[in-house]
Short mmCIF file of C-alpha atoms in Angstrom, two decimals:
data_model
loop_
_atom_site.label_atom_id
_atom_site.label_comp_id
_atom_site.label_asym_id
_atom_site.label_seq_id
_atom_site.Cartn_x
_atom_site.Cartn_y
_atom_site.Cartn_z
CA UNK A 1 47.04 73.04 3.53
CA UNK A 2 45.04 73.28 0.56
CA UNK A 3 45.60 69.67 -0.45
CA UNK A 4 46.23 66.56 1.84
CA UNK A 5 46.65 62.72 1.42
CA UNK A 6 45.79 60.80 4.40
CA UNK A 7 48.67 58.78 5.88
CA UNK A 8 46.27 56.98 8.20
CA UNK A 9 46.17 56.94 11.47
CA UNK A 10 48.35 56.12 14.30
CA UNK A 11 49.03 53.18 16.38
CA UNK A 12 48.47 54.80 19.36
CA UNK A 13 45.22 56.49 18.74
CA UNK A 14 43.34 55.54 16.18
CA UNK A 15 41.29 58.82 15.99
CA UNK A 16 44.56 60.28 15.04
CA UNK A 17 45.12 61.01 11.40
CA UNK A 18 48.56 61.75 9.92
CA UNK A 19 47.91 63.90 6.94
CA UNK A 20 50.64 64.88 3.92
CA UNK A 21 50.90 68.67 3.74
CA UNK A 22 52.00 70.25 0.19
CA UNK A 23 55.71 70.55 1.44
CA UNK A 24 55.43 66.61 2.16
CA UNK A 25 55.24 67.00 5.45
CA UNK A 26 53.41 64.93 8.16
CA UNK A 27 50.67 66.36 10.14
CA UNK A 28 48.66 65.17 12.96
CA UNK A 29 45.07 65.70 13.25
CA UNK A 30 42.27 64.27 15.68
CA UNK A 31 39.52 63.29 13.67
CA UNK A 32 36.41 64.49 15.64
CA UNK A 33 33.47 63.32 12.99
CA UNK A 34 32.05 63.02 9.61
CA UNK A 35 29.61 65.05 8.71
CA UNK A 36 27.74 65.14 5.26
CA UNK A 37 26.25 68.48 3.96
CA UNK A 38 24.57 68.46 0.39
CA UNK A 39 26.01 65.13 -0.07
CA UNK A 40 29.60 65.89 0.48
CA UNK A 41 31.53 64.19 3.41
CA UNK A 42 33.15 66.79 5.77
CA UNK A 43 35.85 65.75 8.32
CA UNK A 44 36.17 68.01 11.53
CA UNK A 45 39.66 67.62 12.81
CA UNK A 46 42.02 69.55 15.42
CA UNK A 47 45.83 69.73 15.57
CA UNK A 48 46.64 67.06 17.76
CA UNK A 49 49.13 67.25 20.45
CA UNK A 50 48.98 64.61 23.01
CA UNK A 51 49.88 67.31 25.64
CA UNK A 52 48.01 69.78 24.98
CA UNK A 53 44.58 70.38 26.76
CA UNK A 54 42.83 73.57 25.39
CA UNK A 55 41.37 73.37 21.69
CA UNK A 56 42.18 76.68 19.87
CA UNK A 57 41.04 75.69 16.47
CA UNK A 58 39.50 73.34 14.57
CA UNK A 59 40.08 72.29 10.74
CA UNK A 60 36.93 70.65 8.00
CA UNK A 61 38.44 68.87 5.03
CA UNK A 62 35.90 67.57 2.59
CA UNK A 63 36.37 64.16 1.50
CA UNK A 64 37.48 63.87 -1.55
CA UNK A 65 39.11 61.45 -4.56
CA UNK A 66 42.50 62.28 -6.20
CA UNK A 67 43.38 61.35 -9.88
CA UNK A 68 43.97 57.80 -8.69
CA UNK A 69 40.43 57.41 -6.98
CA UNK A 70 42.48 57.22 -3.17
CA UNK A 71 40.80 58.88 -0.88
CA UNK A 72 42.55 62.99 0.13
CA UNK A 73 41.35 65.47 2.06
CA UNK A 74 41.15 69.07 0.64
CA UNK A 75 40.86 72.13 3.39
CA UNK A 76 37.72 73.90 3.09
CA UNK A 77 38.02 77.68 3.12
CA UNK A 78 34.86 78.76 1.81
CA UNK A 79 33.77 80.65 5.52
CA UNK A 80 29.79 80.15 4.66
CA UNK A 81 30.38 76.57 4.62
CA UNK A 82 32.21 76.46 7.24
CA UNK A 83 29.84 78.32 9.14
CA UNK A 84 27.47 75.55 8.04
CA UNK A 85 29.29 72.32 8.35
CA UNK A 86 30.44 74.03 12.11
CA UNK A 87 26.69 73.92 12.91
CA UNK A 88 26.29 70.84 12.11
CA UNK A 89 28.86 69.42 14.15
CA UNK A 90 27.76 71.39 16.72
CA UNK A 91 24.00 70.20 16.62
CA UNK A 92 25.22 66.47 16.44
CA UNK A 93 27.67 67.01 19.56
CA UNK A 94 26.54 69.38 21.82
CA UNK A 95 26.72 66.42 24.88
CA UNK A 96 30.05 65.60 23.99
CA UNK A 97 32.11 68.58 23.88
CA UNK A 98 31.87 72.42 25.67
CA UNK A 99 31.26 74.77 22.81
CA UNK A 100 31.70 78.83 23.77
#
């Protein structure tokens, strides 16, 4: 998902984003936070699936501005990045959820 464009998010849970994928289409995602890292926004999101319990993965788009100056998401990939915008999440919720 190298490019998205947020839908926004859904009636029912509000932390819930629906995101465009490159083949048009929709996506859910549970936004988990924001977090900035040499002043670029980060979003850490998992697939969301009302049924499921057990987190497998988790996905960091940066923040971004397309052509028109709306607000998309673009998946980050670069893994030292990662590594670093992971830690930070971690750091700012280690009371809130069990990391292994």
């Amino acid at each position: 998902m190298p490019e998205n464009n947020i839908n926004g998010n859904t009636e029912e849970n509000p932390n819930v984003l629906e995101l465009i994928d490159e083949d048009g289409n929709t996506v859910p995602f549970e936004h988990l936070d924001t977090v900035r890292i040499d002043g670029d926004d980060y979003i850490i999101c998992i697939p969301y699936d009302d049924e499921e319990e057990e987190v497998t993965e988790i996905a960091i788009f940066k923040l971004d501005k397309d052509a028109a100056s709306e607000d998309c998401l673009s998946q980050v990939l670069d893994d030292e990045l990662v590594g670093r915008i992971y830690e930070e999440f971690k750091k700012r919720n280690i009371d809130k959820f069990d990391f292994e």
